[in-house]
Amino acid sequence: MSTDNIVAEAGAADNCCESCGIAEVDDIKLMDCDACDLVKYCSDECKEDHLPQHQTKCIERAAELRDEILFRQPESSHLGDCPICFLPLPLDHQKSMVQTCCSKIICIGCDYADRLVREREARLVPACPFCRSPLPNTHEEFDKNEMKRVEKNDPVAMTQIGKKHYHNGEYESAFDYLTKAAELGDVDAQKDLSFMYQKGEGVEMDEKKGLYYLEVAAIAGHPSARYNLALKEGRVLF
């Protein structure tokens, strides 16, 4: 058999249901296995029928795929870029700031440049470098701005408020805010939530959920999550 025929047969097999063997045509669409990329099925019934034969390989391949994602070097950190200068935001939180009016994280360079402009133009009132909203003058205004963002389902604001509750020892309310933020994709919240699950703070201790959120944050490029996950892996291996 020629190489071309072997390749053609392999390609045809990839387009057939692993259970009943029916081929994918115009009126029949195959679906991938939910956990791995090894097989395809024409229906949920075929998927269930083939599960006993496929389960072991599926679990092994799913673990391989998870590791590929987990250990891949992230393109950038979880913070992303400054929305003004488009340079990567520094990992040192003292070199950036969250604007409560719009929840944008601005690097201190852009904040400093904006202040210089406003000092030169004395008529300009202090405002957010990004959205130009007036800066809050009191703690009450600051908190009010944050709550407005929370009402708009802003995950950054939810995370900031969750952290405040956590540092005040209000673990249950911190857990609620961080859970909502994590569900909306905030990586900082996912990392913090993993530690709360592992410690049982504000929620019943759950090592599996703690590990899950730690891996999600690590995949997104959170350096602390990647470091702590490495420590866990080290303890398992050694």
PDB file of C-alpha atoms in Angstrom:
ATOM      1  CA  MET A   1       0.000   0.000   0.000  1.00  0.00           C
ATOM      2  CA  SER A   2       1.356   3.407  -0.946  1.00  0.00           C
ATOM      3  CA  THR A   3       1.997   6.194   1.576  1.00  0.00           C
ATOM      4  CA  ASP A   4      -0.745   8.277  -0.042  1.00  0.00           C
ATOM      5  CA  ASN A   5      -3.278   5.484   0.500  1.00  0.00           C
ATOM      6  CA  ILE A   6      -2.275   5.093   4.160  1.00  0.00           C
ATOM      7  CA  VAL A   7      -2.682   8.830   4.744  1.00  0.00           C
ATOM      8  CA  ALA A   8      -6.026   8.796   2.955  1.00  0.00           C
ATOM      9  CA  GLU A   9      -7.292   5.905   5.079  1.00  0.00           C
ATOM     10  CA  ALA A  10      -6.138   7.609   8.284  1.00  0.00           C
ATOM     11  CA  GLY A  11      -7.924  10.777   7.254  1.00  0.00           C
ATOM     12  CA  ALA A  12     -11.088   8.839   6.498  1.00  0.00           C
ATOM     13  CA  ALA A  13     -10.936   7.151   9.914  1.00  0.00           C
ATOM     14  CA  ASP A  14     -10.698  10.548  11.570  1.00  0.00           C
ATOM     15  CA  ASN A  15     -14.019  11.459   9.946  1.00  0.00           C
ATOM     16  CA  CYS A  16     -15.907   8.385  11.141  1.00  0.00           C
ATOM     17  CA  CYS A  17     -17.821   7.746  14.351  1.00  0.00           C
ATOM     18  CA  GLU A  18     -15.598   5.714  16.646  1.00  0.00           C
ATOM     19  CA  SER A  19     -18.568   3.650  17.823  1.00  0.00           C
ATOM     20  CA  CYS A  20     -20.696   2.807  14.777  1.00  0.00           C
ATOM     21  CA  GLY A  21     -18.271   3.776  12.014  1.00  0.00           C
ATOM     22  CA  ILE A  22     -20.638   6.081  10.149  1.00  0.00           C
ATOM     23  CA  ALA A  23     -18.824   8.682   8.055  1.00  0.00           C
ATOM     24  CA  GLU A  24     -19.251  12.432   8.344  1.00  0.00           C
ATOM     25  CA  VAL A  25     -21.271  13.711   5.352  1.00  0.00           C
ATOM     26  CA  ASP A  26     -23.422  16.759   4.653  1.00  0.00           C
ATOM     27  CA  ASP A  27     -26.332  15.669   6.840  1.00  0.00           C
ATOM     28  CA  ILE A  28     -24.235  13.941   9.526  1.00  0.00           C
ATOM     29  CA  LYS A  29     -21.947  16.022  11.728  1.00  0.00           C
ATOM     30  CA  LEU A  30     -19.546  14.348  14.112  1.00  0.00           C
ATOM     31  CA  MET A  31     -18.766  15.689  17.582  1.00  0.00           C
ATOM     32  CA  ASP A  32     -15.446  15.489  19.397  1.00  0.00           C
ATOM     33  CA  CYS A  33     -15.069  13.652  22.670  1.00  0.00           C
ATOM     34  CA  ASP A  34     -15.785  16.063  25.527  1.00  0.00           C
ATOM     35  CA  ALA A  35     -12.425  15.466  27.221  1.00  0.00           C
ATOM     36  CA  CYS A  36      -9.866  14.511  24.559  1.00  0.00           C
ATOM     37  CA  ASP A  37      -9.078  14.901  20.855  1.00  0.00           C
ATOM     38  CA  LEU A  38      -8.689  11.217  20.000  1.00  0.00           C
ATOM     39  CA  VAL A  39     -12.150  10.241  18.751  1.00  0.00           C
ATOM     40  CA  LYS A  40     -15.401  11.554  17.295  1.00  0.00           C
ATOM     41  CA  TYR A  41     -19.000  10.416  17.597  1.00  0.00           C
ATOM     42  CA  CYS A  42     -22.186  10.879  15.613  1.00  0.00           C
ATOM     43  CA  SER A  43     -24.490  10.955  18.651  1.00  0.00           C
ATOM     44  CA  ASP A  44     -24.641  10.944  22.429  1.00  0.00           C
ATOM     45  CA  GLU A  45     -25.804   7.312  22.281  1.00  0.00           C
ATOM     46  CA  CYS A  46     -22.649   6.259  20.408  1.00  0.00           C
ATOM     47  CA  LYS A  47     -20.550   8.214  22.867  1.00  0.00           C
ATOM     48  CA  GLU A  48     -22.094   6.366  25.819  1.00  0.00           C
ATOM     49  CA  ASP A  49     -21.827   2.959  24.098  1.00  0.00           C
ATOM     50  CA  HIS A  50     -18.131   3.448  23.354  1.00  0.00           C
ATOM     51  CA  LEU A  51     -17.209   4.892  26.757  1.00  0.00           C
ATOM     52  CA  PRO A  52     -16.080   1.588  28.395  1.00  0.00           C
ATOM     53  CA  GLN A  53     -13.572   0.995  25.573  1.00  0.00           C
ATOM     54  CA  HIS A  54     -12.393   4.599  25.375  1.00  0.00           C
ATOM     55  CA  GLN A  55     -12.351   5.734  29.006  1.00  0.00           C
ATOM     56  CA  THR A  56      -8.778   4.754  29.938  1.00  0.00           C
ATOM     57  CA  LYS A  57      -7.184   6.329  26.852  1.00  0.00           C
ATOM     58  CA  CYS A  58      -9.454   9.354  27.222  1.00  0.00           C
ATOM     59  CA  ILE A  59      -8.322  10.029  30.791  1.00  0.00           C
ATOM     60  CA  GLU A  60      -4.658   9.682  29.801  1.00  0.00           C
ATOM     61  CA  ARG A  61      -5.006  11.980  26.791  1.00  0.00           C
ATOM     62  CA  ALA A  62      -7.034  14.570  28.735  1.00  0.00           C
ATOM     63  CA  ALA A  63      -4.244  14.717  31.327  1.00  0.00           C
ATOM     64  CA  GLU A  64      -1.669  15.192  28.556  1.00  0.00           C
ATOM     65  CA  LEU A  65      -3.674  18.038  27.006  1.00  0.00           C
ATOM     66  CA  ARG A  66      -4.097  19.688  30.414  1.00  0.00           C
ATOM     67  CA  ASP A  67      -0.340  19.511  31.038  1.00  0.00           C
ATOM     68  CA  GLU A  68       0.404  20.987  27.609  1.00  0.00           C
ATOM     69  CA  ILE A  69      -1.735  24.013  28.432  1.00  0.00           C
ATOM     70  CA  LEU A  70      -0.511  24.240  32.022  1.00  0.00           C
ATOM     71  CA  PHE A  71       3.214  24.162  31.273  1.00  0.00           C
ATOM     72  CA  ARG A  72       3.100  26.322  28.169  1.00  0.00           C
ATOM     73  CA  GLN A  73       4.947  29.608  28.683  1.00  0.00           C
ATOM     74  CA  PRO A  74       2.343  32.423  28.802  1.00  0.00           C
ATOM     75  CA  GLU A  75       2.658  35.184  26.215  1.00  0.00           C
ATOM     76  CA  SER A  76       2.349  37.804  28.956  1.00  0.00           C
ATOM     77  CA  SER A  77       1.470  38.122  32.616  1.00  0.00           C
ATOM     78  CA  HIS A  78      -2.104  38.007  33.857  1.00  0.00           C
ATOM     79  CA  LEU A  79      -2.115  41.807  34.140  1.00  0.00           C
ATOM     80  CA  GLY A  80      -1.853  42.467  30.420  1.00  0.00           C
ATOM     81  CA  ASP A  81      -0.848  45.883  29.077  1.00  0.00           C
ATOM     82  CA  CYS A  82      -1.378  49.443  30.250  1.00  0.00           C
ATOM     83  CA  PRO A  83      -4.393  50.730  28.252  1.00  0.00           C
ATOM     84  CA  ILE A  84      -2.633  54.042  27.556  1.00  0.00           C
ATOM     85  CA  CYS A  85       0.969  53.244  26.572  1.00  0.00           C
ATOM     86  CA  PHE A  86       0.284  49.560  25.708  1.00  0.00           C
ATOM     87  CA  LEU A  87       3.442  48.428  27.503  1.00  0.00           C
ATOM     88  CA  PRO A  88       3.229  45.337  29.759  1.00  0.00           C
ATOM     89  CA  LEU A  89       2.076  46.255  33.243  1.00  0.00           C
ATOM     90  CA  PRO A  90       4.764  45.655  35.908  1.00  0.00           C
ATOM     91  CA  LEU A  91       4.288  42.756  38.311  1.00  0.00           C
ATOM     92  CA  ASP A  92       5.142  45.114  41.174  1.00  0.00           C
ATOM     93  CA  HIS A  93       1.723  46.433  42.209  1.00  0.00           C
ATOM     94  CA  GLN A  94       3.327  49.605  43.567  1.00  0.00           C
ATOM     95  CA  LYS A  95       4.170  50.568  39.988  1.00  0.00           C
ATOM     96  CA  SER A  96       0.572  50.605  38.772  1.00  0.00           C
ATOM     97  CA  MET A  97      -2.807  51.700  40.098  1.00  0.00           C
ATOM     98  CA  VAL A  98      -6.460  50.750  39.674  1.00  0.00           C
ATOM     99  CA  GLN A  99      -8.766  53.603  38.705  1.00  0.00           C
ATOM    100  CA  THR A 100     -12.040  53.196  40.618  1.00  0.00           C
ATOM    101  CA  CYS A 101     -14.016  55.158  38.025  1.00  0.00           C
ATOM    102  CA  CYS A 102     -13.359  52.725  35.158  1.00  0.00           C
ATOM    103  CA  SER A 103     -11.414  49.867  36.844  1.00  0.00           C
ATOM    104  CA  LYS A 104      -8.528  50.310  34.405  1.00  0.00           C
ATOM    105  CA  ILE A 105      -5.046  49.474  35.682  1.00  0.00           C
ATOM    106  CA  ILE A 106      -2.678  52.281  34.702  1.00  0.00           C
ATOM    107  CA  CYS A 107       1.115  52.153  34.934  1.00  0.00           C
ATOM    108  CA  ILE A 108       2.713  54.860  37.099  1.00  0.00           C
ATOM    109  CA  GLY A 109       4.547  56.250  34.055  1.00  0.00           C
ATOM    110  CA  CYS A 110       1.291  57.174  32.329  1.00  0.00           C
ATOM    111  CA  ASP A 111      -0.158  58.468  35.592  1.00  0.00           C
ATOM    112  CA  TYR A 112       2.925  60.651  36.150  1.00  0.00           C
ATOM    113  CA  ALA A 113       2.823  61.994  32.580  1.00  0.00           C
ATOM    114  CA  ASP A 114      -0.849  62.906  33.012  1.00  0.00           C
ATOM    115  CA  ARG A 115      -0.081  64.734  36.271  1.00  0.00           C
ATOM    116  CA  LEU A 116       2.674  66.741  34.573  1.00  0.00           C
ATOM    117  CA  VAL A 117       0.278  67.860  31.851  1.00  0.00           C
ATOM    118  CA  ARG A 118      -2.327  68.902  34.403  1.00  0.00           C
ATOM    119  CA  GLU A 119       0.229  70.813  36.462  1.00  0.00           C
ATOM    120  CA  ARG A 120       1.345  72.669  33.346  1.00  0.00           C
ATOM    121  CA  GLU A 121      -2.248  73.387  32.387  1.00  0.00           C
ATOM    122  CA  ALA A 122      -3.363  74.734  35.753  1.00  0.00           C
ATOM    123  CA  ARG A 123      -6.979  74.965  34.672  1.00  0.00           C
ATOM    124  CA  LEU A 124      -7.270  71.174  34.329  1.00  0.00           C
ATOM    125  CA  VAL A 125      -8.834  69.438  37.320  1.00  0.00           C
ATOM    126  CA  PRO A 126      -7.379  66.100  38.535  1.00  0.00           C
ATOM    127  CA  ALA A 127      -8.952  63.340  36.473  1.00  0.00           C
ATOM    128  CA  CYS A 128      -8.507  59.700  35.508  1.00  0.00           C
ATOM    129  CA  PRO A 129      -5.754  59.388  32.868  1.00  0.00           C
ATOM    130  CA  PHE A 130      -7.921  56.938  30.929  1.00  0.00           C
ATOM    131  CA  CYS A 131     -11.607  57.891  31.100  1.00  0.00           C
ATOM    132  CA  ARG A 132     -11.112  61.522  32.268  1.00  0.00           C
ATOM    133  CA  SER A 133     -13.605  61.191  35.116  1.00  0.00           C
ATOM    134  CA  PRO A 134     -12.810  63.474  38.095  1.00  0.00           C
ATOM    135  CA  LEU A 135     -10.709  61.731  40.749  1.00  0.00           C
ATOM    136  CA  PRO A 136     -12.426  60.997  44.078  1.00  0.00           C
ATOM    137  CA  ASN A 137     -11.543  63.437  46.849  1.00  0.00           C
ATOM    138  CA  THR A 138     -12.638  61.308  49.815  1.00  0.00           C
ATOM    139  CA  HIS A 139     -12.709  57.664  50.868  1.00  0.00           C
ATOM    140  CA  GLU A 140     -16.500  57.770  50.567  1.00  0.00           C
ATOM    141  CA  GLU A 141     -16.288  58.829  46.922  1.00  0.00           C
ATOM    142  CA  PHE A 142     -13.643  56.166  46.314  1.00  0.00           C
ATOM    143  CA  ASP A 143     -15.868  53.423  47.772  1.00  0.00           C
ATOM    144  CA  LYS A 144     -18.902  54.766  45.895  1.00  0.00           C
ATOM    145  CA  ASN A 145     -17.031  54.522  42.602  1.00  0.00           C
ATOM    146  CA  GLU A 146     -16.057  50.923  43.338  1.00  0.00           C
ATOM    147  CA  MET A 147     -19.620  49.918  44.162  1.00  0.00           C
ATOM    148  CA  LYS A 148     -20.853  51.481  40.912  1.00  0.00           C
ATOM    149  CA  ARG A 149     -18.413  49.272  39.032  1.00  0.00           C
ATOM    150  CA  VAL A 150     -19.534  46.219  41.037  1.00  0.00           C
ATOM    151  CA  GLU A 151     -23.159  46.930  40.068  1.00  0.00           C
ATOM    152  CA  LYS A 152     -22.004  46.761  36.441  1.00  0.00           C
ATOM    153  CA  ASN A 153     -20.459  43.316  37.063  1.00  0.00           C
ATOM    154  CA  ASP A 154     -16.911  44.618  36.804  1.00  0.00           C
ATOM    155  CA  PRO A 155     -14.596  41.758  37.904  1.00  0.00           C
ATOM    156  CA  VAL A 156     -11.669  44.068  38.758  1.00  0.00           C
ATOM    157  CA  ALA A 157     -13.822  46.069  41.177  1.00  0.00           C
ATOM    158  CA  MET A 158     -15.245  42.886  42.687  1.00  0.00           C
ATOM    159  CA  THR A 159     -11.739  41.586  43.275  1.00  0.00           C
ATOM    160  CA  GLN A 160     -10.614  44.816  44.919  1.00  0.00           C
ATOM    161  CA  ILE A 161     -13.595  44.798  47.296  1.00  0.00           C
ATOM    162  CA  GLY A 162     -13.134  41.074  47.933  1.00  0.00           C
ATOM    163  CA  LYS A 163      -9.517  41.686  48.949  1.00  0.00           C
ATOM    164  CA  LYS A 164     -10.611  44.448  51.349  1.00  0.00           C
ATOM    165  CA  HIS A 165     -13.110  42.142  53.041  1.00  0.00           C
ATOM    166  CA  TYR A 166     -10.480  39.416  53.251  1.00  0.00           C
ATOM    167  CA  HIS A 167      -7.905  41.676  54.925  1.00  0.00           C
ATOM    168  CA  ASN A 168     -10.604  42.774  57.378  1.00  0.00           C
ATOM    169  CA  GLY A 169     -11.214  39.141  58.307  1.00  0.00           C
ATOM    170  CA  GLU A 170     -14.651  39.095  56.627  1.00  0.00           C
ATOM    171  CA  TYR A 171     -13.988  35.834  54.812  1.00  0.00           C
ATOM    172  CA  GLU A 172     -17.527  34.899  53.790  1.00  0.00           C
ATOM    173  CA  SER A 173     -18.227  38.211  52.034  1.00  0.00           C
ATOM    174  CA  ALA A 174     -14.715  38.126  50.553  1.00  0.00           C
ATOM    175  CA  PHE A 175     -15.441  34.653  49.183  1.00  0.00           C
ATOM    176  CA  ASP A 176     -18.687  35.854  47.579  1.00  0.00           C
ATOM    177  CA  TYR A 177     -17.034  38.790  45.790  1.00  0.00           C
ATOM    178  CA  LEU A 178     -14.007  36.775  44.681  1.00  0.00           C
ATOM    179  CA  THR A 179     -16.184  33.920  43.409  1.00  0.00           C
ATOM    180  CA  LYS A 180     -18.173  36.284  41.190  1.00  0.00           C
ATOM    181  CA  ALA A 181     -14.987  37.925  39.936  1.00  0.00           C
ATOM    182  CA  ALA A 182     -13.352  34.552  39.247  1.00  0.00           C
ATOM    183  CA  GLU A 183     -16.396  33.399  37.269  1.00  0.00           C
ATOM    184  CA  LEU A 184     -16.037  36.560  35.157  1.00  0.00           C
ATOM    185  CA  GLY A 185     -12.406  35.690  34.442  1.00  0.00           C
ATOM    186  CA  ASP A 186     -10.400  37.823  36.866  1.00  0.00           C
ATOM    187  CA  VAL A 187      -7.115  35.959  37.366  1.00  0.00           C
ATOM    188  CA  ASP A 188      -6.232  37.633  40.677  1.00  0.00           C
ATOM    189  CA  ALA A 189      -9.589  36.493  42.057  1.00  0.00           C
ATOM    190  CA  GLN A 190      -8.984  32.950  40.819  1.00  0.00           C
ATOM    191  CA  LYS A 191      -5.629  32.849  42.598  1.00  0.00           C
ATOM    192  CA  ASP A 192      -7.062  34.233  45.854  1.00  0.00           C
ATOM    193  CA  LEU A 193     -10.031  31.876  45.645  1.00  0.00           C
ATOM    194  CA  SER A 194      -7.704  28.891  45.358  1.00  0.00           C
ATOM    195  CA  PHE A 195      -6.034  29.795  48.649  1.00  0.00           C
ATOM    196  CA  MET A 196      -9.379  30.312  50.385  1.00  0.00           C
ATOM    197  CA  TYR A 197     -10.509  26.840  49.325  1.00  0.00           C
ATOM    198  CA  GLN A 198      -7.230  25.311  50.469  1.00  0.00           C
ATOM    199  CA  LYS A 199      -7.372  27.061  53.853  1.00  0.00           C
ATOM    200  CA  GLY A 200     -11.122  26.746  54.360  1.00  0.00           C
ATOM    201  CA  GLU A 201     -11.572  30.494  54.821  1.00  0.00           C
ATOM    202  CA  GLY A 202     -15.162  31.609  54.213  1.00  0.00           C
ATOM    203  CA  VAL A 203     -15.923  28.246  52.627  1.00  0.00           C
ATOM    204  CA  GLU A 204     -15.570  24.570  53.454  1.00  0.00           C
ATOM    205  CA  MET A 205     -12.041  23.347  52.751  1.00  0.00           C
ATOM    206  CA  ASP A 206     -11.807  21.735  49.319  1.00  0.00           C
ATOM    207  CA  GLU A 207      -8.359  20.767  48.025  1.00  0.00           C
ATOM    208  CA  LYS A 208      -9.651  19.811  44.572  1.00  0.00           C
ATOM    209  CA  LYS A 209     -11.344  23.161  43.973  1.00  0.00           C
ATOM    210  CA  GLY A 210      -8.314  24.941  45.396  1.00  0.00           C
ATOM    211  CA  LEU A 211      -6.053  23.134  42.946  1.00  0.00           C
ATOM    212  CA  TYR A 212      -8.475  23.792  40.079  1.00  0.00           C
ATOM    213  CA  TYR A 213      -8.459  27.574  40.593  1.00  0.00           C
ATOM    214  CA  LEU A 214      -4.703  27.557  41.133  1.00  0.00           C
ATOM    215  CA  GLU A 215      -4.209  25.836  37.769  1.00  0.00           C
ATOM    216  CA  VAL A 216      -6.619  28.216  36.024  1.00  0.00           C
ATOM    217  CA  ALA A 217      -4.685  31.217  37.376  1.00  0.00           C
ATOM    218  CA  ALA A 218      -1.352  29.600  36.464  1.00  0.00           C
ATOM    219  CA  ILE A 219      -2.490  28.973  32.882  1.00  0.00           C
ATOM    220  CA  ALA A 220      -3.453  32.651  32.634  1.00  0.00           C
ATOM    221  CA  GLY A 221       0.111  33.643  33.598  1.00  0.00           C
ATOM    222  CA  HIS A 222      -0.232  34.597  37.270  1.00  0.00           C
ATOM    223  CA  PRO A 223       3.352  34.295  38.614  1.00  0.00           C
ATOM    224  CA  SER A 224       2.332  33.568  42.207  1.00  0.00           C
ATOM    225  CA  ALA A 225      -0.062  30.844  41.075  1.00  0.00           C
ATOM    226  CA  ARG A 226       2.605  29.255  38.870  1.00  0.00           C
ATOM    227  CA  TYR A 227       5.120  29.381  41.732  1.00  0.00           C
ATOM    228  CA  ASN A 228       2.738  27.816  44.247  1.00  0.00           C
ATOM    229  CA  LEU A 229       1.678  25.169  41.761  1.00  0.00           C
ATOM    230  CA  ALA A 230       5.363  24.282  41.253  1.00  0.00           C
ATOM    231  CA  LEU A 231       5.731  23.875  45.018  1.00  0.00           C
ATOM    232  CA  LYS A 232       2.750  21.519  45.063  1.00  0.00           C
ATOM    233  CA  GLU A 233       4.154  19.497  42.162  1.00  0.00           C
ATOM    234  CA  GLY A 234       7.503  19.310  43.962  1.00  0.00           C
ATOM    235  CA  ARG A 235       5.927  17.930  47.110  1.00  0.00           C
ATOM    236  CA  VAL A 236       4.092  15.293  45.068  1.00  0.00           C
ATOM    237  CA  LEU A 237       7.235  14.238  43.194  1.00  0.00           C
ATOM    238  CA  PHE A 238       9.642  14.237  46.122  1.00  0.00           C
TER     239      PHE A 238
END
